[in-house]
Short mmCIF file of N, CA, C and O in Angstrom, two decimals:
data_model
loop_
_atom_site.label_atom_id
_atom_site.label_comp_id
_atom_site.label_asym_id
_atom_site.label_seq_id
_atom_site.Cartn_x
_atom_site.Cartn_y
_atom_site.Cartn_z
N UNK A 1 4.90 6.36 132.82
CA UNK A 1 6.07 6.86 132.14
C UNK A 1 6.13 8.38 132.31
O UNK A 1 5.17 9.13 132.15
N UNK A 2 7.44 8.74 132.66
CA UNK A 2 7.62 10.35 132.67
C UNK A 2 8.38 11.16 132.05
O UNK A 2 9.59 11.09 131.88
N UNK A 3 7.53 12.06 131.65
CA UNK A 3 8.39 13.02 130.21
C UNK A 3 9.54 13.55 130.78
O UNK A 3 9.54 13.49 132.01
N UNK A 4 10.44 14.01 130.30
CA UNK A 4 11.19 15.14 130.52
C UNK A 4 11.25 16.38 130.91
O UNK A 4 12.07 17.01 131.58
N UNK A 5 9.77 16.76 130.16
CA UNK A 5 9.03 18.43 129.90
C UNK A 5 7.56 18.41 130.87
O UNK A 5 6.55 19.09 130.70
N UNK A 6 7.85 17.37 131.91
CA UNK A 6 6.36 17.01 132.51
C UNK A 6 6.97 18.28 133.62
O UNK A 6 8.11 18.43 134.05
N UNK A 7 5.53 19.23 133.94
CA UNK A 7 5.75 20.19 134.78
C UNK A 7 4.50 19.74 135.59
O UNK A 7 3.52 19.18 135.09
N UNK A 8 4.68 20.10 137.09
CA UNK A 8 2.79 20.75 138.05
C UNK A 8 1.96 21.40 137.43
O UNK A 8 2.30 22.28 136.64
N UNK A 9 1.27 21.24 137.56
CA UNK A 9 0.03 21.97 137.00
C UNK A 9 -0.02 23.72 137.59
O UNK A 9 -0.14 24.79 137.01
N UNK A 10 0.18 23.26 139.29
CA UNK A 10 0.21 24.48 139.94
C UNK A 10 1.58 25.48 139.71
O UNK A 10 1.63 26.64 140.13
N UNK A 11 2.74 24.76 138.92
CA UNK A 11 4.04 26.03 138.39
C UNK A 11 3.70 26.10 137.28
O UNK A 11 4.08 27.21 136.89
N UNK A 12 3.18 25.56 136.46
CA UNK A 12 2.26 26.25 135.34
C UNK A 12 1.65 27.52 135.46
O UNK A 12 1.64 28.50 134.71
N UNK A 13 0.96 27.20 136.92
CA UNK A 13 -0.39 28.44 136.19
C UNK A 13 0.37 29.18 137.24
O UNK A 13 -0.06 30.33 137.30
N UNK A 14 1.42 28.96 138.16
CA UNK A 14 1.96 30.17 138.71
C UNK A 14 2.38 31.10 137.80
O UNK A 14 1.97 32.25 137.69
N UNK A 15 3.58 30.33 136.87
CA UNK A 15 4.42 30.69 135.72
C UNK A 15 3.36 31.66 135.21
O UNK A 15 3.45 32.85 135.49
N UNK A 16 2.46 31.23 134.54
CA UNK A 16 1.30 31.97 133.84
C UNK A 16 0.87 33.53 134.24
O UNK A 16 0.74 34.59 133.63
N UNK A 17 0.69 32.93 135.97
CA UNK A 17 0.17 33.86 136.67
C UNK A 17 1.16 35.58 136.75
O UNK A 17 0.62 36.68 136.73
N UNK A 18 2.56 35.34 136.82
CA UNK A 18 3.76 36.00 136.69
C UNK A 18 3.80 36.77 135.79
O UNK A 18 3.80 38.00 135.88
N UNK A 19 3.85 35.82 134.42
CA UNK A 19 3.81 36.42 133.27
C UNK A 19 2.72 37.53 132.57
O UNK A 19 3.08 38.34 131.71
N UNK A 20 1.77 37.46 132.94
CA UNK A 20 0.21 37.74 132.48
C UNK A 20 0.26 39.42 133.52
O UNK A 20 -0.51 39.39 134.48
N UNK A 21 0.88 40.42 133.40
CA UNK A 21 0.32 41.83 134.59
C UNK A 21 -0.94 42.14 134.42
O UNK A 21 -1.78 42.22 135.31
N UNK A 22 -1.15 42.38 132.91
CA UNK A 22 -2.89 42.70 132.75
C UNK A 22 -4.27 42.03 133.14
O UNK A 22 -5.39 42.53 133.03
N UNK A 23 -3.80 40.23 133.81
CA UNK A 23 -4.68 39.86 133.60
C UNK A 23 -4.44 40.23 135.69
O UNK A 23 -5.37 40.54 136.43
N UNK A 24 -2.93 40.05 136.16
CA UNK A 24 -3.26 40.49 137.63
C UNK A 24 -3.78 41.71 137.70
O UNK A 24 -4.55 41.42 138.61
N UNK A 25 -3.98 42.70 137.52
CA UNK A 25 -4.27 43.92 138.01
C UNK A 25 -5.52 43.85 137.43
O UNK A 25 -6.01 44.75 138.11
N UNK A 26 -6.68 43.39 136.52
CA UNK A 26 -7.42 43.04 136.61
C UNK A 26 -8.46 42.34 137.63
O UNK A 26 -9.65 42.53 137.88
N UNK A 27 -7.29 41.30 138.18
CA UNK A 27 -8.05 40.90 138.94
C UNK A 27 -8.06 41.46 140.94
O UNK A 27 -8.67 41.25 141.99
N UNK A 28 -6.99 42.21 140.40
CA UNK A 28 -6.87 42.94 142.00
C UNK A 28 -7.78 43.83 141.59
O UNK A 28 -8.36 43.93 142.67
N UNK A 29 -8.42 44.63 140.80
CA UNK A 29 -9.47 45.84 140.94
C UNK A 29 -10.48 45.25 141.27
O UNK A 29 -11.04 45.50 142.33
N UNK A 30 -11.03 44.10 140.19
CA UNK A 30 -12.30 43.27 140.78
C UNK A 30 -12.36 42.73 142.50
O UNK A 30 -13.48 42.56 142.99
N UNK A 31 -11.06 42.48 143.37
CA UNK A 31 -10.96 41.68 144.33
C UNK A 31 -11.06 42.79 145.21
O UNK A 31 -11.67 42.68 146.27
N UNK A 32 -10.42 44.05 144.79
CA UNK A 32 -10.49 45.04 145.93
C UNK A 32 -12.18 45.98 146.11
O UNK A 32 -12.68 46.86 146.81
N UNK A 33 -12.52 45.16 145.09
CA UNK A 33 -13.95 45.87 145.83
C UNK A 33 -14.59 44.86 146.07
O UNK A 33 -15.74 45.05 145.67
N UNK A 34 -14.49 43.91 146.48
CA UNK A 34 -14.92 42.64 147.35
C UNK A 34 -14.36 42.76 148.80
O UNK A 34 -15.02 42.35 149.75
N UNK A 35 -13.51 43.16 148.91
CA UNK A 35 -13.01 42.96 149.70
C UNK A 35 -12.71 44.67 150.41
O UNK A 35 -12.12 44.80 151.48
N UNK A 36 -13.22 45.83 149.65
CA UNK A 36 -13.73 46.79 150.50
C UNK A 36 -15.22 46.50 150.93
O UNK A 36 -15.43 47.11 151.98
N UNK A 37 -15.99 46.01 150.64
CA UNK A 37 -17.41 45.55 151.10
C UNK A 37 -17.45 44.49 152.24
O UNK A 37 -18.42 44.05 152.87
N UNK A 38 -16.05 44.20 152.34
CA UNK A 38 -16.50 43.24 153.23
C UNK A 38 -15.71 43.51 154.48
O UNK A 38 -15.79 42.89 155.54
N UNK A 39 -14.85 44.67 154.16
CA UNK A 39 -14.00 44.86 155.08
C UNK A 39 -14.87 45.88 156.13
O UNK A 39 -14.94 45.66 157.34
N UNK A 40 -15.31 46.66 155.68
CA UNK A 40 -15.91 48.18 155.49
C UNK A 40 -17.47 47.79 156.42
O UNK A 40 -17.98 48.62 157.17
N UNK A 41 -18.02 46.43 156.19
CA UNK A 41 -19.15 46.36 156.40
C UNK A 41 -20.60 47.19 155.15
O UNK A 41 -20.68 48.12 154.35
N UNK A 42 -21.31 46.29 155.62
CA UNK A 42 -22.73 46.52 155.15
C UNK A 42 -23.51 48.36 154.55
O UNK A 42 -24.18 48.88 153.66
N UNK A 43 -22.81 48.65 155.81
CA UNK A 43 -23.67 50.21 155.94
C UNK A 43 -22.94 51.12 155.48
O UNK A 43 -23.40 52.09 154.88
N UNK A 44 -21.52 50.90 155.71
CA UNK A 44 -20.84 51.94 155.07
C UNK A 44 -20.55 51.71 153.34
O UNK A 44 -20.58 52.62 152.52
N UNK A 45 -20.21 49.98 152.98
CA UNK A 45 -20.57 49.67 151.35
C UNK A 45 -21.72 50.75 151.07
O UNK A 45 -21.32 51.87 150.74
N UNK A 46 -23.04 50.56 151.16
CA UNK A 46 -24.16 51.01 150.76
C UNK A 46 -23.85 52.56 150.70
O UNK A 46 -24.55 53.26 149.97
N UNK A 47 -22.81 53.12 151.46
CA UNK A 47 -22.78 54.73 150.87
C UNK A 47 -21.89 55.01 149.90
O UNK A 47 -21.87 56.10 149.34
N UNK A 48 -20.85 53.74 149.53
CA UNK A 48 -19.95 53.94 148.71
C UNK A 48 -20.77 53.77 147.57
O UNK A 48 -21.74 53.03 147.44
N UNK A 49 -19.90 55.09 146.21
CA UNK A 49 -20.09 55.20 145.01
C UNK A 49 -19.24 54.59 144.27
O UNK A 49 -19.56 54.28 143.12
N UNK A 50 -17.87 54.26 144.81
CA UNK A 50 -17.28 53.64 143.48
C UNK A 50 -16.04 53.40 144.03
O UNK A 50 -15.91 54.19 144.96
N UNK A 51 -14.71 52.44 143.89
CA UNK A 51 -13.94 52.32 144.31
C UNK A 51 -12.61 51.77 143.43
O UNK A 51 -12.49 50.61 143.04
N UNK A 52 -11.78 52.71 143.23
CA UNK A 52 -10.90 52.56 142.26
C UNK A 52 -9.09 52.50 142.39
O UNK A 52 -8.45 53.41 142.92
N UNK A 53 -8.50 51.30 141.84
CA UNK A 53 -6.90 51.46 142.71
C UNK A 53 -6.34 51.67 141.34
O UNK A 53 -6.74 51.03 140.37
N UNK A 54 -5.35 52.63 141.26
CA UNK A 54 -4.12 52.99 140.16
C UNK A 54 -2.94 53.47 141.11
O UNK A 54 -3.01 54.21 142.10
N UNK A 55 -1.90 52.89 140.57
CA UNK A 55 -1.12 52.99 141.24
C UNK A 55 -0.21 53.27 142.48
O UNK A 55 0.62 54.08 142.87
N UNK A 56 -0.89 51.99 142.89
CA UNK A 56 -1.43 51.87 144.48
C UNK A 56 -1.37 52.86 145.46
O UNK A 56 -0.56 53.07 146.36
N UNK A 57 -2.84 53.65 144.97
CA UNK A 57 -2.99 54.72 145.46
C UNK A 57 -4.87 54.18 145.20
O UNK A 57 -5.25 54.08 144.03
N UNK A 58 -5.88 53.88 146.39
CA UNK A 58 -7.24 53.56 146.24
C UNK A 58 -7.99 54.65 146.34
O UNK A 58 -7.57 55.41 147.21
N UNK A 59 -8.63 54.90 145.96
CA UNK A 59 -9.76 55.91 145.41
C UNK A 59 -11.18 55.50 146.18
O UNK A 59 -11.84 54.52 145.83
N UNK A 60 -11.41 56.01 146.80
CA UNK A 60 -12.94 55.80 147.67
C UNK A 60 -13.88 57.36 147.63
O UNK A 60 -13.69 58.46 148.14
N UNK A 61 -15.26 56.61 146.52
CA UNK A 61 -15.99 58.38 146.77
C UNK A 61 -17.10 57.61 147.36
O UNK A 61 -17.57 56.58 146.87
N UNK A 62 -17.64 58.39 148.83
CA UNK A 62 -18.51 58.20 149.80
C UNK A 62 -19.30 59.47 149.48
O UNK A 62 -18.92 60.58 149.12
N UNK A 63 -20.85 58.78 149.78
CA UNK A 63 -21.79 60.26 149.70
C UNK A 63 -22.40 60.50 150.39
O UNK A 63 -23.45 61.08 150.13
N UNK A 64 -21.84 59.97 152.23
CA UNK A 64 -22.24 60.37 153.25
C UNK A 64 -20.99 61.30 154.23
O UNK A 64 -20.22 60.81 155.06
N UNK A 65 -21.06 62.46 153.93
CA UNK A 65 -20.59 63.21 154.74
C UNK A 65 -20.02 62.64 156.23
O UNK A 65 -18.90 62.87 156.70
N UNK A 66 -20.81 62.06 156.67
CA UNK A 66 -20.23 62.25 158.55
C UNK A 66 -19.68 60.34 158.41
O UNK A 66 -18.94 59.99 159.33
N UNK A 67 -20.03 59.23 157.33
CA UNK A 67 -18.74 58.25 157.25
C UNK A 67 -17.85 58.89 156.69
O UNK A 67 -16.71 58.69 157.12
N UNK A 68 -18.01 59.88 155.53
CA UNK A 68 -16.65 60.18 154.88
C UNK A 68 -15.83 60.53 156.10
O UNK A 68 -14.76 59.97 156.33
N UNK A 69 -16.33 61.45 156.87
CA UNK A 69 -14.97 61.78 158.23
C UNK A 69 -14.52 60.82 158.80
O UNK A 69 -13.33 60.57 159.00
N UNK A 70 -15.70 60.03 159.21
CA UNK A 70 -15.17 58.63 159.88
C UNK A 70 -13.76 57.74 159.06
O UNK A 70 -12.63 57.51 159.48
N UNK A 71 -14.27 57.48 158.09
CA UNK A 71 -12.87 57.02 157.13
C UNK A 71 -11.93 57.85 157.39
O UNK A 71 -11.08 57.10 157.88
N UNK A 72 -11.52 58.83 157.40
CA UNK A 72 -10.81 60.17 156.80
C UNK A 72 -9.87 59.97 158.82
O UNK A 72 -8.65 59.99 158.98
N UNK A 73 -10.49 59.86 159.52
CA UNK A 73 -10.02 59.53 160.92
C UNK A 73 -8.88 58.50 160.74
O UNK A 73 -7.69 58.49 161.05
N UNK A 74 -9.78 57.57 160.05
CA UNK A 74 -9.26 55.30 160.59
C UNK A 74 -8.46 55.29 159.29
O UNK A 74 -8.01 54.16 159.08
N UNK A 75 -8.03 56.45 158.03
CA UNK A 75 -7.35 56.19 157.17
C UNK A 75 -6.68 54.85 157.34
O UNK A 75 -7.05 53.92 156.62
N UNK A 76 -5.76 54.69 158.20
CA UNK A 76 -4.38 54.06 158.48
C UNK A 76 -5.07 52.76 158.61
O UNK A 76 -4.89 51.80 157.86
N UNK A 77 -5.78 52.79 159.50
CA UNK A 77 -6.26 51.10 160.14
C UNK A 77 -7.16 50.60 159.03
O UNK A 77 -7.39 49.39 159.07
N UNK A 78 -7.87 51.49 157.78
CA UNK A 78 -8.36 51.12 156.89
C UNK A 78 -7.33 50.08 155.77
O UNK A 78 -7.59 48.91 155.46
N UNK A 79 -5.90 51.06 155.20
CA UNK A 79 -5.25 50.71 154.76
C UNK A 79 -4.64 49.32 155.04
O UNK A 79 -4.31 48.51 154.17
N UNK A 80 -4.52 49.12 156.64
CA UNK A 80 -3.50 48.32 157.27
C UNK A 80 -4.71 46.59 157.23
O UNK A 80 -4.33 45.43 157.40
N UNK A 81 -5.90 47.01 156.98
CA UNK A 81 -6.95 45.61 157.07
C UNK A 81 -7.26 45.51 155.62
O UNK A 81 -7.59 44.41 155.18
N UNK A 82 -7.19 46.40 154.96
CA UNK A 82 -7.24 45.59 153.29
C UNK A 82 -5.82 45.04 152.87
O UNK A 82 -5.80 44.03 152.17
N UNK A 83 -4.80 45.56 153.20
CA UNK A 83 -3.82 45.06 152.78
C UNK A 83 -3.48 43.55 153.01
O UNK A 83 -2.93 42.65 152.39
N UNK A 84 -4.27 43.79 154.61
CA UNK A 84 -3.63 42.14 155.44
C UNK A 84 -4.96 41.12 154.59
O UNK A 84 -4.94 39.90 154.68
N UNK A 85 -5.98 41.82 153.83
CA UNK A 85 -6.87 40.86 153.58
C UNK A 85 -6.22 40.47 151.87
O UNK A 85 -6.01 39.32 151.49
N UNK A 86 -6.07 41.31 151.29
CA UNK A 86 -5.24 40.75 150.08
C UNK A 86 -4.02 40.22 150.00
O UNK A 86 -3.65 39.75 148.92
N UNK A 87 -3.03 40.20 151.32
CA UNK A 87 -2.18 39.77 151.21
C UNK A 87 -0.50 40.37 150.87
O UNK A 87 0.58 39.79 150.98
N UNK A 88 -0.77 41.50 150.50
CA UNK A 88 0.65 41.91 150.03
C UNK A 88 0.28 43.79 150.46
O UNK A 88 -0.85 44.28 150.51
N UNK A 89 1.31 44.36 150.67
CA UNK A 89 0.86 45.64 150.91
C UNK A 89 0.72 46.46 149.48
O UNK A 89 1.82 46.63 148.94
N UNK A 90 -0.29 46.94 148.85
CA UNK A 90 -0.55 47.22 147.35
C UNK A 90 -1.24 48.25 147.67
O UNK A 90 -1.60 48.91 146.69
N UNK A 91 -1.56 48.64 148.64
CA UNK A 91 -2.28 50.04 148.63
C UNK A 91 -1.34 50.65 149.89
O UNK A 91 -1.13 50.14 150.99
N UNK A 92 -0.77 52.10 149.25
CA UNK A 92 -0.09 52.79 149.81
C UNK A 92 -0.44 53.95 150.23
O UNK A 92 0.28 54.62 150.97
N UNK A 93 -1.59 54.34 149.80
CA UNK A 93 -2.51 55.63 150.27
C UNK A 93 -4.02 55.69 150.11
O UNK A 93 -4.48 55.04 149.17
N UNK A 94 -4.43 56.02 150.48
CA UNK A 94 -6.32 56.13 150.32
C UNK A 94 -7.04 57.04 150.42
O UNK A 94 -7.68 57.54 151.35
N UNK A 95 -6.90 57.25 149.35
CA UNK A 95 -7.97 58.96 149.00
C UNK A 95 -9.44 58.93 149.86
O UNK A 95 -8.95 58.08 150.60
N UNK A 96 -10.07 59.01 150.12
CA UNK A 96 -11.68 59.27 150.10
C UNK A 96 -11.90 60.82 150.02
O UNK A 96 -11.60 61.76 150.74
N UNK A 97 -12.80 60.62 148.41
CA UNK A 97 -13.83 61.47 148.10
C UNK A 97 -15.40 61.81 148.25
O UNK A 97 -15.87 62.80 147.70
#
């Protein structure tokens, strides 16, 4: 038998998903440093200190001098492989400190 008010489960938790900003941008800060570690590789993670997105503008402080240049070069192609790995373009500039 089928309700009237019977919805998917999956436009539920889309619906949810829509509604809820605090709980997305939550989970894009947690995802974007998964996914700078994995983008970035092994060696250069290990020099990063901390990695922070506000208004999609990412924040990278490195405490190796000669990757920080290296980044500071590949800005663009940095930007252009996290974006394609999260999916939507959400980072529009990239500091490294």
């Amino acid at each position: 038998m089928k309700y009237n008010n019977e919805y998917d489960m999956r436009d539920v938790a889309g619906l949810f998903w829509k509604s809820n900003q605090t709980l997305q941008k939550k989970y894009l800060h947690k995802r974007i440093n998964i996914l700078w570690n994995n983008c970035v590789g092994e060696t250069i993670a290990k020099y990063t200190q901390k990695v922070m997105l506000k208004d999609n503008v990412l924040t990278i402080y490195i405490t190796n001098p000669i990757i920080k240049n290296e980044l500071l070069l590949n800005r663009s192609k940095v930007m252009t492989l996290l974006n394609e790995q999260i999916g939507t373009p959400i980072v529009q500039q990239l500091q490294i400190l």
